[in-house]
Amino acid sequence: AKEEEEIPYGVVMEVRAGAGGDEAALFAEELANMYQIYANNNGWSTSLNNESRSSGGGYKEVSFEIISPKVYEAFRFETGVHRVQRIPTTEKAGRIHTSTASVAVLPLRKKPKIDISPTDIEMEFSRSGGAGGQNVNKVETAVRLIHVPTGIDVRSQSERSQLKNREKAMSILIAKLESLHEEEEARKHASVRKNQIGTGDRSEKIRTYNFPQNRITDHRIKVSWHNIEGILQQGKLDDVIAALAAASNEIEDGKSVAE
């Protein structure tokens, strides 16, 4: 019998601005806020790991943690490229621009599926910038971990102590490496992936938010919703999450019948 998959106790979500300059950064911030509002409305705890702001406002990239045994189930289909079509506030001629942001959802597990050798990790310390009172800049509390074999690096600066930031960075690094490992496994077994919604790859275009038509379309399940403001600005994601879960269950049921 296949052992029970451990339910992740939370996730790390990474949102990165893609094509589209400042407008993409603003969209990245809206996506990050959408997930955090949904989490807060469900009573899940959220905390910022790291952020890089764009000069025109918004995020070049942001990483945050959401802790709840229900969050991975809710957000597991959010990984991929999200696209927004709208007239930016800075646009004088009223032209519609298309911008993108990518989302990655990394499950956090108490028992990691992979082993990391301590000799593969380089550690750097620095003073953390940004909010947090006077304490923040005086001590080198910010931690950056580099996994040498893959080049993956993680920075945590939201905690007050170096130790806490190190622990947080380590749990994120493990989640990233697990995610990379799972993507590689999935590529090896590409035929198995046909039984899933989309590819689960962070470069796959999964959803378009079209403001002029007040429509959000998920391209994997070919379903649209007409409530951009409610979904994107108020975090009303229940219908989207339910539709993706239903489609996934149908595929699972079909797969088990096929077996």
Coordinates of N, CA and C in Angstrom, one line a residue, residues 77-81 102-105 179 182-184 186 197-206:
F77 N -3.0 24.8 -7.4 CA -3.1 25.0 -8.9 C -2.8 26.4 -9.3
E78 N -2.2 27.2 -8.4 CA -1.9 28.6 -8.7 C -0.5 28.8 -9.4
T79 N 0.3 27.8 -9.4 CA 1.6 27.9 -10.0 C 1.5 28.1 -11.5
G80 N 2.2 29.1 -12.0 CA 2.2 29.3 -13.4 C 2.2 30.8 -13.7
V81 N 2.0 31.1 -15.0 CA 2.0 32.5 -15.4 C 0.6 33.1 -15.5
S102 N 4.5 35.7 -12.6 CA 4.5 34.2 -12.4 C 4.4 33.9 -10.9
V103 N 3.7 32.8 -10.6 CA 3.5 32.4 -9.2 C 4.0 31.0 -9.0
A104 N 4.7 30.8 -7.9 CA 5.2 29.5 -7.6 C 4.6 29.2 -6.2
V105 N 4.1 28.0 -6.0 CA 3.5 27.5 -4.7 C 4.4 26.4 -4.2
S179 N 10.5 21.0 -4.8 CA 9.7 21.4 -6.0 C 10.5 21.2 -7.3
E182 N 10.6 17.5 -7.9 CA 9.3 17.0 -8.4 C 9.0 17.4 -9.9
E183 N 9.5 18.6 -10.2 CA 9.4 19.0 -11.7 C 10.2 18.1 -12.5
E184 N 11.4 17.7 -12.1 CA 12.3 16.9 -12.9 C 11.7 15.5 -13.0
A186 N 8.6 14.8 -12.9 CA 7.4 14.9 -13.7 C 7.8 14.9 -15.2
I197 N -4.1 18.7 -14.1 CA -4.5 20.0 -14.6 C -3.3 20.7 -15.0
G198 N -3.1 21.0 -16.3 CA -1.9 21.7 -16.7 C -0.6 20.9 -16.5
T199 N 0.5 21.6 -16.6 CA 1.8 20.9 -16.4 C 2.3 21.1 -15.0
G200 N 1.8 22.1 -14.2 CA 2.4 22.4 -12.9 C 3.7 23.1 -13.0
D201 N 4.0 23.5 -14.2 CA 5.3 24.2 -14.5 C 5.1 25.7 -14.3
R202 N 6.1 26.4 -13.7 CA 5.8 27.8 -13.4 C 5.9 28.7 -14.7
S203 N 6.3 28.1 -15.8 CA 6.3 28.9 -17.0 C 5.1 28.7 -17.9
E204 N 4.1 27.9 -17.4 CA 2.9 27.6 -18.2 C 1.9 28.8 -18.0
K205 N 1.4 29.3 -19.1 CA 0.4 30.3 -19.0 C -0.9 29.7 -18.5
I206 N -1.4 30.1 -17.3 CA -2.6 29.4 -16.8 C -3.8 30.3 -16.7

